[in-house]
CSV table of C-alpha atoms and ligand atoms in Angstrom, one decimal:
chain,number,residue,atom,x,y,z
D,1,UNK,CA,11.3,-35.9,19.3
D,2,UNK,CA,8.6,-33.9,17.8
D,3,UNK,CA,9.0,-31.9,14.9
D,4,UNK,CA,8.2,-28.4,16.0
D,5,UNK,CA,6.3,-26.1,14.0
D,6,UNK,CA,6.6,-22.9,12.8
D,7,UNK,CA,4.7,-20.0,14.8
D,8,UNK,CA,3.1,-18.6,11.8
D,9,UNK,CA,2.7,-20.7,8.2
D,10,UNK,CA,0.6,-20.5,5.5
D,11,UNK,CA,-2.9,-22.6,5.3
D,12,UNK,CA,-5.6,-22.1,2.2
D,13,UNK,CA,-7.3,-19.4,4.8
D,14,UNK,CA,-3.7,-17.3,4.9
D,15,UNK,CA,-1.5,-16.6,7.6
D,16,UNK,CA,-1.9,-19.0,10.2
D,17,UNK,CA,-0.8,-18.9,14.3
D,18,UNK,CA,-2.1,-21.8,16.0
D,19,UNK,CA,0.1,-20.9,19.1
D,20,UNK,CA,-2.6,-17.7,19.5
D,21,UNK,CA,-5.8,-19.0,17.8
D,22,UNK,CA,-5.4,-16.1,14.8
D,23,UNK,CA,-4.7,-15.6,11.5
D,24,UNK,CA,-3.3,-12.6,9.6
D,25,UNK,CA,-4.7,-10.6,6.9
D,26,UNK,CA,-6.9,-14.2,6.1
D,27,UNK,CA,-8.4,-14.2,2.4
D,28,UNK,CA,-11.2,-16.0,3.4
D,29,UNK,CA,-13.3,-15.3,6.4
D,30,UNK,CA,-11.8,-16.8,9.7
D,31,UNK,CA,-12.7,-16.3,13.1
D,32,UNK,CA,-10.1,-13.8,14.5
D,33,UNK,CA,-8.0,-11.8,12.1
D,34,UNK,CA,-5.1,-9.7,12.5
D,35,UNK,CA,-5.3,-6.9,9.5
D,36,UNK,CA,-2.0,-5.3,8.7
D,37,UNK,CA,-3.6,-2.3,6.4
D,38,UNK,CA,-6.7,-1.8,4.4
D,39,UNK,CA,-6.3,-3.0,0.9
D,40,UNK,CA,-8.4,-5.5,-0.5
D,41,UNK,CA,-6.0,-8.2,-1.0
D,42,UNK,CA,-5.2,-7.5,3.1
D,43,UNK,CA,-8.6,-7.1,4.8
D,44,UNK,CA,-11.3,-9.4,4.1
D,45,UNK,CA,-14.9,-8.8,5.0
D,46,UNK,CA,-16.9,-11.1,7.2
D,47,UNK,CA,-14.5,-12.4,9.9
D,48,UNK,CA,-15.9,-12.9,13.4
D,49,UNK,CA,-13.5,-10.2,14.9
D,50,UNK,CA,-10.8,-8.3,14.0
D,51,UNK,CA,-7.4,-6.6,15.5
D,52,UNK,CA,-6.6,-3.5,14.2
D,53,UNK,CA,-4.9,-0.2,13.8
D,54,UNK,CA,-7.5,2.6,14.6
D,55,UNK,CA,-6.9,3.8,11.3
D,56,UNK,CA,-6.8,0.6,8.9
D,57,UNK,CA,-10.4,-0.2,10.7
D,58,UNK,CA,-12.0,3.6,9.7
D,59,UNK,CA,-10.7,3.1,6.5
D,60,UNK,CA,-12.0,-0.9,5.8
D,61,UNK,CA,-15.4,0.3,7.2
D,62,UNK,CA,-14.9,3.2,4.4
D,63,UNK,CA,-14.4,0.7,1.7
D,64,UNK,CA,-16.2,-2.6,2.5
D,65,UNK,CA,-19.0,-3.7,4.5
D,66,UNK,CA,-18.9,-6.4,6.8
D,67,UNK,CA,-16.5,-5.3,9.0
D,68,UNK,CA,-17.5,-6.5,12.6
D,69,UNK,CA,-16.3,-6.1,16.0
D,70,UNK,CA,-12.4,-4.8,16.2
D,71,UNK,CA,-10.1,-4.4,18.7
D,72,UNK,CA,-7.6,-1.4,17.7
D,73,UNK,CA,-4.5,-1.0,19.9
D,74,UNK,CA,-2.2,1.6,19.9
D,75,UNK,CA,1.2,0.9,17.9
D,76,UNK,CA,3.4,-0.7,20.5
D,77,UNK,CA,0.6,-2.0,23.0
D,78,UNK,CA,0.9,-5.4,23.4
D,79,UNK,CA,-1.7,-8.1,23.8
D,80,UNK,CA,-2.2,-11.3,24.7
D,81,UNK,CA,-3.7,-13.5,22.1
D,82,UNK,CA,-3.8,-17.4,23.1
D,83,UNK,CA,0.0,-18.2,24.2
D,84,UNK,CA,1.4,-15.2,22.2
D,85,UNK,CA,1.9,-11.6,22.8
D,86,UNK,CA,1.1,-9.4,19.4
D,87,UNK,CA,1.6,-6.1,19.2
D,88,UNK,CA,1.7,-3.5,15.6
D,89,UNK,CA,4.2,-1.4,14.9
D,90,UNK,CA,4.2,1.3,12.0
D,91,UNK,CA,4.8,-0.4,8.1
D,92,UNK,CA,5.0,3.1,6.9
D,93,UNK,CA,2.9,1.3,3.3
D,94,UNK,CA,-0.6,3.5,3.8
D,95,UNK,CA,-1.9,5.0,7.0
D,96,UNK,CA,-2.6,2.8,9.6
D,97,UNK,CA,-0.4,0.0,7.9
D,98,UNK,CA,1.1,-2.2,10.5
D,99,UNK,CA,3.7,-4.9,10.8
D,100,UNK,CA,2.6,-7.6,13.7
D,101,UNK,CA,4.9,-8.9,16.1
D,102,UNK,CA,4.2,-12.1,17.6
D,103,UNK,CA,5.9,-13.5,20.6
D,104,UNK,CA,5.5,-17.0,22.0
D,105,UNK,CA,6.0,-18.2,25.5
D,106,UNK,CA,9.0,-19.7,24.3
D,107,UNK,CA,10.6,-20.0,21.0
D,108,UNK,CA,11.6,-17.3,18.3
D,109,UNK,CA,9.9,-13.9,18.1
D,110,UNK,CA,8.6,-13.0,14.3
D,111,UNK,CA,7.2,-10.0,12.5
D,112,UNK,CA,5.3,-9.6,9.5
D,113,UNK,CA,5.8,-6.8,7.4
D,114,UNK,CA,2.3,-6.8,5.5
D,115,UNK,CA,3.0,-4.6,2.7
D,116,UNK,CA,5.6,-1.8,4.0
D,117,UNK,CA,7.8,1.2,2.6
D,118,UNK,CA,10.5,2.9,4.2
D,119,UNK,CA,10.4,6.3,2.2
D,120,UNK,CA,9.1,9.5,4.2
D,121,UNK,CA,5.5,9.8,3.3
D,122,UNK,CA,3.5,12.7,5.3
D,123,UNK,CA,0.7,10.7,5.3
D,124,UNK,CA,1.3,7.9,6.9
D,125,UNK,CA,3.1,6.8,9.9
D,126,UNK,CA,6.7,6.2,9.6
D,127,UNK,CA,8.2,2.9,8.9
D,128,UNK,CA,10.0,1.6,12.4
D,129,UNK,CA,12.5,-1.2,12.0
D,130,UNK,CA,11.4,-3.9,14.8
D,131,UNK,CA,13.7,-6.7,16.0
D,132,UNK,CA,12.9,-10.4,15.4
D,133,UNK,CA,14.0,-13.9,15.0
D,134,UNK,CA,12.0,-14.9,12.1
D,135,UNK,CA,10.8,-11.4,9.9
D,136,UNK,CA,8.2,-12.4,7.0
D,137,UNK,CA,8.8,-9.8,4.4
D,138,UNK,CA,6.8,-9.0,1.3
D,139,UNK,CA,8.4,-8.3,-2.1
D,140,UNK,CA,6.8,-6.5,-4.7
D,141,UNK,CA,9.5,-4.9,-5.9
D,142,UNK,CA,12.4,-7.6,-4.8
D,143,UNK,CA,14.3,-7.2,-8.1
D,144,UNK,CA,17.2,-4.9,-8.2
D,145,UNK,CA,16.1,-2.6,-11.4
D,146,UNK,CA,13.7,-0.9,-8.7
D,147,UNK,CA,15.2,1.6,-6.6
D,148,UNK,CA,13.0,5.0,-6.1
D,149,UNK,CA,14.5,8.2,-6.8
D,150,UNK,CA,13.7,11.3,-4.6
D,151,UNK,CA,10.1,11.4,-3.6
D,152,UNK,CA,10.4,15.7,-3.3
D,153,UNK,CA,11.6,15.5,-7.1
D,154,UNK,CA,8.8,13.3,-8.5
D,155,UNK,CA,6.6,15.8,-6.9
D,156,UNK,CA,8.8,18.5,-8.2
D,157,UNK,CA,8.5,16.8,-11.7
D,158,UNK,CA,4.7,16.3,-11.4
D,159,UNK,CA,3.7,20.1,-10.5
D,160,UNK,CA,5.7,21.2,-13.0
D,161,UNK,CA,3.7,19.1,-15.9
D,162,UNK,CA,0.7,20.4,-14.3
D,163,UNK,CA,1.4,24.1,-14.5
D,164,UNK,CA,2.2,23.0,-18.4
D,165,UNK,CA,-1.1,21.6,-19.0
D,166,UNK,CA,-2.7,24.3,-16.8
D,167,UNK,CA,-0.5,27.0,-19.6
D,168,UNK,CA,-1.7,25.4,-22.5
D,169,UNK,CA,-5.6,24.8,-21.6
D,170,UNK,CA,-5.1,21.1,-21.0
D,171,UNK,CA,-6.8,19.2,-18.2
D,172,UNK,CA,-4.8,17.0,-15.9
D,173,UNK,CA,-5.5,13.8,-14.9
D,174,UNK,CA,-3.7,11.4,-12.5
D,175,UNK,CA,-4.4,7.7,-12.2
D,176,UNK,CA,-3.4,6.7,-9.0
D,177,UNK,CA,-4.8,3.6,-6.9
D,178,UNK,CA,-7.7,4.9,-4.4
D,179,UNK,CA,-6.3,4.3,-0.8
D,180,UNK,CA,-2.8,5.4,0.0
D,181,UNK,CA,-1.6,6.8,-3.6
D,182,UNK,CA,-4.3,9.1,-4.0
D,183,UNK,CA,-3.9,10.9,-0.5
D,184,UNK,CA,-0.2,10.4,-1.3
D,185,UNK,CA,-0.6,12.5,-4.5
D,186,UNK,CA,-2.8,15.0,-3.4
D,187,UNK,CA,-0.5,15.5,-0.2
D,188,UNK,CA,2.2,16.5,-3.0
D,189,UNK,CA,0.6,18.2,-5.4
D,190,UNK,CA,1.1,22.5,-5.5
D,191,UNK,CA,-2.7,23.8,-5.1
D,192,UNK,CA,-2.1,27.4,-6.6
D,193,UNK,CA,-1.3,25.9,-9.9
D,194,UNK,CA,-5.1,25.3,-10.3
D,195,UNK,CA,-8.1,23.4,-8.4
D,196,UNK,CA,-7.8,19.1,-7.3
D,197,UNK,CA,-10.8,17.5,-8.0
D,198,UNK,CA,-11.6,13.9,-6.9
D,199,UNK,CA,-13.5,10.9,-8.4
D,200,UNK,CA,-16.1,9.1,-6.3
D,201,UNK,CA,-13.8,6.0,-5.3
D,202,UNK,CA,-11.7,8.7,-3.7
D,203,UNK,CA,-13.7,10.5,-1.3
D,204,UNK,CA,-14.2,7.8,1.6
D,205,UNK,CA,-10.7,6.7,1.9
D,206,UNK,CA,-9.8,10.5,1.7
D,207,UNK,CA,-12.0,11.8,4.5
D,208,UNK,CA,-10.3,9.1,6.6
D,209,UNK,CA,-7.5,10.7,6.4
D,210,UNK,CA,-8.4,13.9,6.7
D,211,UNK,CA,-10.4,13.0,9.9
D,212,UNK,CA,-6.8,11.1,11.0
D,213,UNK,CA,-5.1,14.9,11.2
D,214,UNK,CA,-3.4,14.6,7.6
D,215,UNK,CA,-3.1,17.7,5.8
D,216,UNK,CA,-4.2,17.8,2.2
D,217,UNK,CA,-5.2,20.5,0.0
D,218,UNK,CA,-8.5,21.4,-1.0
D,219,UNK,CA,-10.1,19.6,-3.5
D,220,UNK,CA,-13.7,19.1,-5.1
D,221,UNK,CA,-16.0,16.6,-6.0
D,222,UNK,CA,-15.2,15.7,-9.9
D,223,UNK,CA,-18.3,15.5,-11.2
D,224,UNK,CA,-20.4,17.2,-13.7
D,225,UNK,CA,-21.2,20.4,-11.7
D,226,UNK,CA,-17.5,21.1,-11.0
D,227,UNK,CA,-16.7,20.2,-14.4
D,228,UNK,CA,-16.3,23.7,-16.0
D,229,UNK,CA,-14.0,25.0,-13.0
D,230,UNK,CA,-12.0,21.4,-13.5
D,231,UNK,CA,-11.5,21.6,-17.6
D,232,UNK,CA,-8.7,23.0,-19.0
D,233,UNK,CA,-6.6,24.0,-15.9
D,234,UNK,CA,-7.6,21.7,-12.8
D,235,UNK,CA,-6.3,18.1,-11.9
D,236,UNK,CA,-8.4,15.5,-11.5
D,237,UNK,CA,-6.9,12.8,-9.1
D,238,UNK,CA,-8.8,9.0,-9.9
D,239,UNK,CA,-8.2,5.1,-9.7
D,240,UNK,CA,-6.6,3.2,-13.0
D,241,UNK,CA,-10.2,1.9,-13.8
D,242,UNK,CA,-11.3,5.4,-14.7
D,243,UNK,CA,-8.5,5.5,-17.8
D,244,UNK,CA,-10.1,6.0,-20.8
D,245,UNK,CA,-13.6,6.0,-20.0
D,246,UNK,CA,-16.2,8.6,-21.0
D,247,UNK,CA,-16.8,10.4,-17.2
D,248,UNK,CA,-13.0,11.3,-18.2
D,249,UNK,CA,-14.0,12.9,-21.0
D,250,UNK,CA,-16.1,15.2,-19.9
D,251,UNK,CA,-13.4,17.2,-18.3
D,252,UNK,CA,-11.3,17.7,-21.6
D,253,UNK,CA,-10.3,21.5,-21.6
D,254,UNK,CA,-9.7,23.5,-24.5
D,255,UNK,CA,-6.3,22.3,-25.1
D,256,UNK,CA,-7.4,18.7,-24.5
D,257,UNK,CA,-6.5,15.9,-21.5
D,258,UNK,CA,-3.2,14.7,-20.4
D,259,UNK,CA,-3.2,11.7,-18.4
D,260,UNK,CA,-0.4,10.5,-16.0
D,261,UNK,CA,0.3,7.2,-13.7
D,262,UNK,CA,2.0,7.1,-10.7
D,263,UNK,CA,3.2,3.8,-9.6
D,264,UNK,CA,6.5,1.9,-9.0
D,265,UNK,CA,5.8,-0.1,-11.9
D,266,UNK,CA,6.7,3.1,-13.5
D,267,UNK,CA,10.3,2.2,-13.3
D,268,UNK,CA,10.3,-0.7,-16.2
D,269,UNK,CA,6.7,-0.9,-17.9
D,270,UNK,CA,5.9,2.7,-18.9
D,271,UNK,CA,3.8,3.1,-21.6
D,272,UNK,CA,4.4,-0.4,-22.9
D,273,UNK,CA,1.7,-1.6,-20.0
D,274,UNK,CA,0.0,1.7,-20.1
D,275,UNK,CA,-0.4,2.6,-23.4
D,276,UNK,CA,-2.9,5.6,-22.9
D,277,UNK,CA,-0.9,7.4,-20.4
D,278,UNK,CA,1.2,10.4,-21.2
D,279,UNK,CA,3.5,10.7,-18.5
D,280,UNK,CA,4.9,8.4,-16.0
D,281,UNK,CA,5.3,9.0,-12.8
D,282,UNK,CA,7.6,6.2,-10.4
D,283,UNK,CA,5.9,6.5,-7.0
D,284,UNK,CA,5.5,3.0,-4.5
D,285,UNK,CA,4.1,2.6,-1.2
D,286,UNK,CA,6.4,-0.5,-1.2
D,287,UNK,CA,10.1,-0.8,-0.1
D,288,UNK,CA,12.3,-1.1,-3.0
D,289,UNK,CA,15.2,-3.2,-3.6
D,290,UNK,CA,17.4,-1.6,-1.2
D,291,UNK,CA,15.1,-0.7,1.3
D,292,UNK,CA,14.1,-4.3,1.3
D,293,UNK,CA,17.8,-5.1,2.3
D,294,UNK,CA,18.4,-2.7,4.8
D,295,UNK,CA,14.7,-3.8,6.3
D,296,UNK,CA,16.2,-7.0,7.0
D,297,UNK,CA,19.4,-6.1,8.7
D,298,UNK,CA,17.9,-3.3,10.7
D,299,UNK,CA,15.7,-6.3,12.1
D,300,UNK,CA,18.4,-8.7,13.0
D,301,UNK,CA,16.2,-11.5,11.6
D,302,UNK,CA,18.2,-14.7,11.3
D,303,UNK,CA,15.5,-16.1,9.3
D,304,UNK,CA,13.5,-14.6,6.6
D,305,UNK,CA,10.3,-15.7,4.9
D,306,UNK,CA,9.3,-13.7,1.8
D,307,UNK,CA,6.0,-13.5,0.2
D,308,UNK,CA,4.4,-11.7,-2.6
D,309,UNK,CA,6.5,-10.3,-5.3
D,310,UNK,CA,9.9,-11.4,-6.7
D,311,UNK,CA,10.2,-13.8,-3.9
D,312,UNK,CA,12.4,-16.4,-5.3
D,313,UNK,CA,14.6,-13.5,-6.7
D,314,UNK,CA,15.1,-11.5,-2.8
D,315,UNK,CA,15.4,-15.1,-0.9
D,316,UNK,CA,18.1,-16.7,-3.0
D,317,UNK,CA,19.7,-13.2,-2.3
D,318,UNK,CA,19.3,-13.1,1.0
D,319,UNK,CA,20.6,-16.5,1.4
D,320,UNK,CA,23.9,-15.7,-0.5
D,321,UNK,CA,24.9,-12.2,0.3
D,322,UNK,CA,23.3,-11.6,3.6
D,323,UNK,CA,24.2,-15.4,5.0
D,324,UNK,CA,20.3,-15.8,6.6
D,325,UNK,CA,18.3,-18.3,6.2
D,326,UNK,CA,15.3,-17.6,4.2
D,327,UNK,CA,12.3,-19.7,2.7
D,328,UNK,CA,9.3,-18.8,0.4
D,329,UNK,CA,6.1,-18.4,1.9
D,330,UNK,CA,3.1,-18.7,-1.1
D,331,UNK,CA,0.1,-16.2,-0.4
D,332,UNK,CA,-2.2,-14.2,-2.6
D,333,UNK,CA,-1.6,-10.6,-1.8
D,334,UNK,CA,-0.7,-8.6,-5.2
D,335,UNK,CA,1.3,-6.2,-3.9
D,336,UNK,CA,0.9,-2.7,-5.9
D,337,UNK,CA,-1.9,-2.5,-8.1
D,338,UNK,CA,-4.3,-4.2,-5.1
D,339,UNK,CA,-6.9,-1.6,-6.0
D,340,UNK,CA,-7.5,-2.6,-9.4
D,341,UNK,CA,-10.4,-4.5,-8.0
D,342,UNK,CA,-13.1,-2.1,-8.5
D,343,UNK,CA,-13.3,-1.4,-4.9
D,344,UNK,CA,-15.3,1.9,-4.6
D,345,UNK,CA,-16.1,3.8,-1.7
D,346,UNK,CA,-19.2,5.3,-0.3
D,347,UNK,CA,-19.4,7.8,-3.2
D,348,UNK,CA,-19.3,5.1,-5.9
D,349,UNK,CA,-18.3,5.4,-9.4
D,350,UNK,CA,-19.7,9.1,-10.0
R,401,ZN,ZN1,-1.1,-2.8,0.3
């Protein structure tokens, strides 16, 4: 008897379905690619076609050229791709961020996650739970020390250190990665406390969003002309890379610059990674440890795969507590901190 397959396994290329002649979110260039959300470590430039969300293809052509023909259905539409149906359902990670389900003509139905999060974000679309067989399901944070607190409070917590600043003549500034975090952020953030400007890298990524219906405040180029109205009271939202560098310093107020990073690493490495920072902020657009869990059961998944992130950890888990079968799928997606790449947009580094 022949050994059968798996529908979906890894190969040096990525995510592989021979069944429907596709592979998702590839790391090399492949024919036909199946692109769960628009970070770099998800959508690489140069395939020969690609299926979509509307919105993860705006925002890859924002970001990266190369980006050829797509085919963008609508969450829930299903298609037929070689001897499989796919079809992508909200992953609630960044906006346009898709699982894929993949149904064969006969044999189990999977889904991978891509990169997901289950807490309510206003600017994305929600995470939805979808039943399978076999779920593949990434694990940044697949350690129990990470659980998020209240999303409202961090936001809480963060206005209120601006309006501090903003008191004492200080300029804000918040590191936060360039697609999803940053619109994430600025969707938060209390606009009468003073005025949001926004680096370069930002603006692309941004106007996708905007141009997607999500509301955001007003904000400003951060640049030299807009400096004066920035410095001392105004926060200036920009990517990791920026920490430290001398464009920041051109926005110090009177009072100085306080610096901030919002992240879920935020939960353990603080200011022993980030020495720089002032403030900490614990903010993912990943599931944590028990959103992870309940992802799983809320599927029905008999079998689980898990890739990127405390794998080993969330498997052997899984295995024990949950009583499903798992297995370790190796890939090279980073999880968060996939825009520390030096991925700019159309306005650059300015
Ligand atoms: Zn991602």
């Amino acid at each position: 008897m022949p050994v059968k397959t798996d529908l979906i396994v890894p190969t040096d290329r990525g995510l592989w379905c021979e069944a429907g002649g596709f592979y998702i979110d590839p790391w090399r260039p492949v024919d036909l690619a199946v692109v769960t959300h628009a970070h770099a470590d998800h959508a690489t430039p140069g395939c020969g076609r690609y299926i979509a969300s509307a919105n993860t293809a705006a925002l890859m052509r924002s970001r990266m050229s190369g980006i050829g023909e797509a085919h963008t259905p609508a969450f829930g539409e299903p298609l037929r791709l070689g001897a499989t149906t796919v079809s992508l359902h909200p992953a609630g990670h960044v906006l346009g961020s898709s699982q894929v389900r993949v149904v064969p003509e006969e044999g189990p139905t999977w889904v991978v996650t891509g990169d997901y999060k289950v807490e309510p974000d206003p600017t994305c679309e929600p995470f939805e739970p979808v039943a399978c067989d076999v779920l593949l399901t990434e694990s940044t944070f697949g350690l129990p020390i990470y659980r998020w607190g209240d999303t409202l409070a961090v936001f809480d917590d963060l206005n209120a250190w601006w309006r501090s600043n903003a008191d004492a003549g200080r300029t804000t500034v918040v590191l936060a990665y360039a697609l999803g975090k940053a619109q994430r952020v600025l969707a938060g953030l209390d606009a009468s406390i003073g005025p949001i400007g926004l680096r370069g890298a930002l603006h692309g990524p941004t106007g996708v969003y905007q141009e997607a219906g999500i509301v955001l405040p007003d904000w400003i180029h951060a640049n030299a002309t807009n400096a004066p109205e920035l410095k001392g009271r105004g926060l200036i939202v920009c990517p990791p890379s920026a920490s430290g560098t001398a464009w920041i310093r051109k926005f110090r107020g009177k009072g100085g610059i306080r610096t901030a990073f919002v992240s879920g690493w935020m939960r353990v490495r603080g200011r022993r990674r980030w020495g720089s920072v002032d403030r900490g902020f614990v903010l993912s657009d990943h599931a944590d440890w028990d959103g992870l869990i309940d992802t799983v059961r809320r599927t029905g998944a008999k079998r689980v795969g898990v890739t990127h992130g405390s794998s080993e950890a969330l498997a052997r888990y899984l295995a024990e507590r949950e009583g499903v079968e798992t297995f370790v799928v190796p890939t090279r997606y980073r999880g968060e901190g996939d825009e520390q790449d030096g991925v700019q947009g159309p306005g650059g580094a300015a």
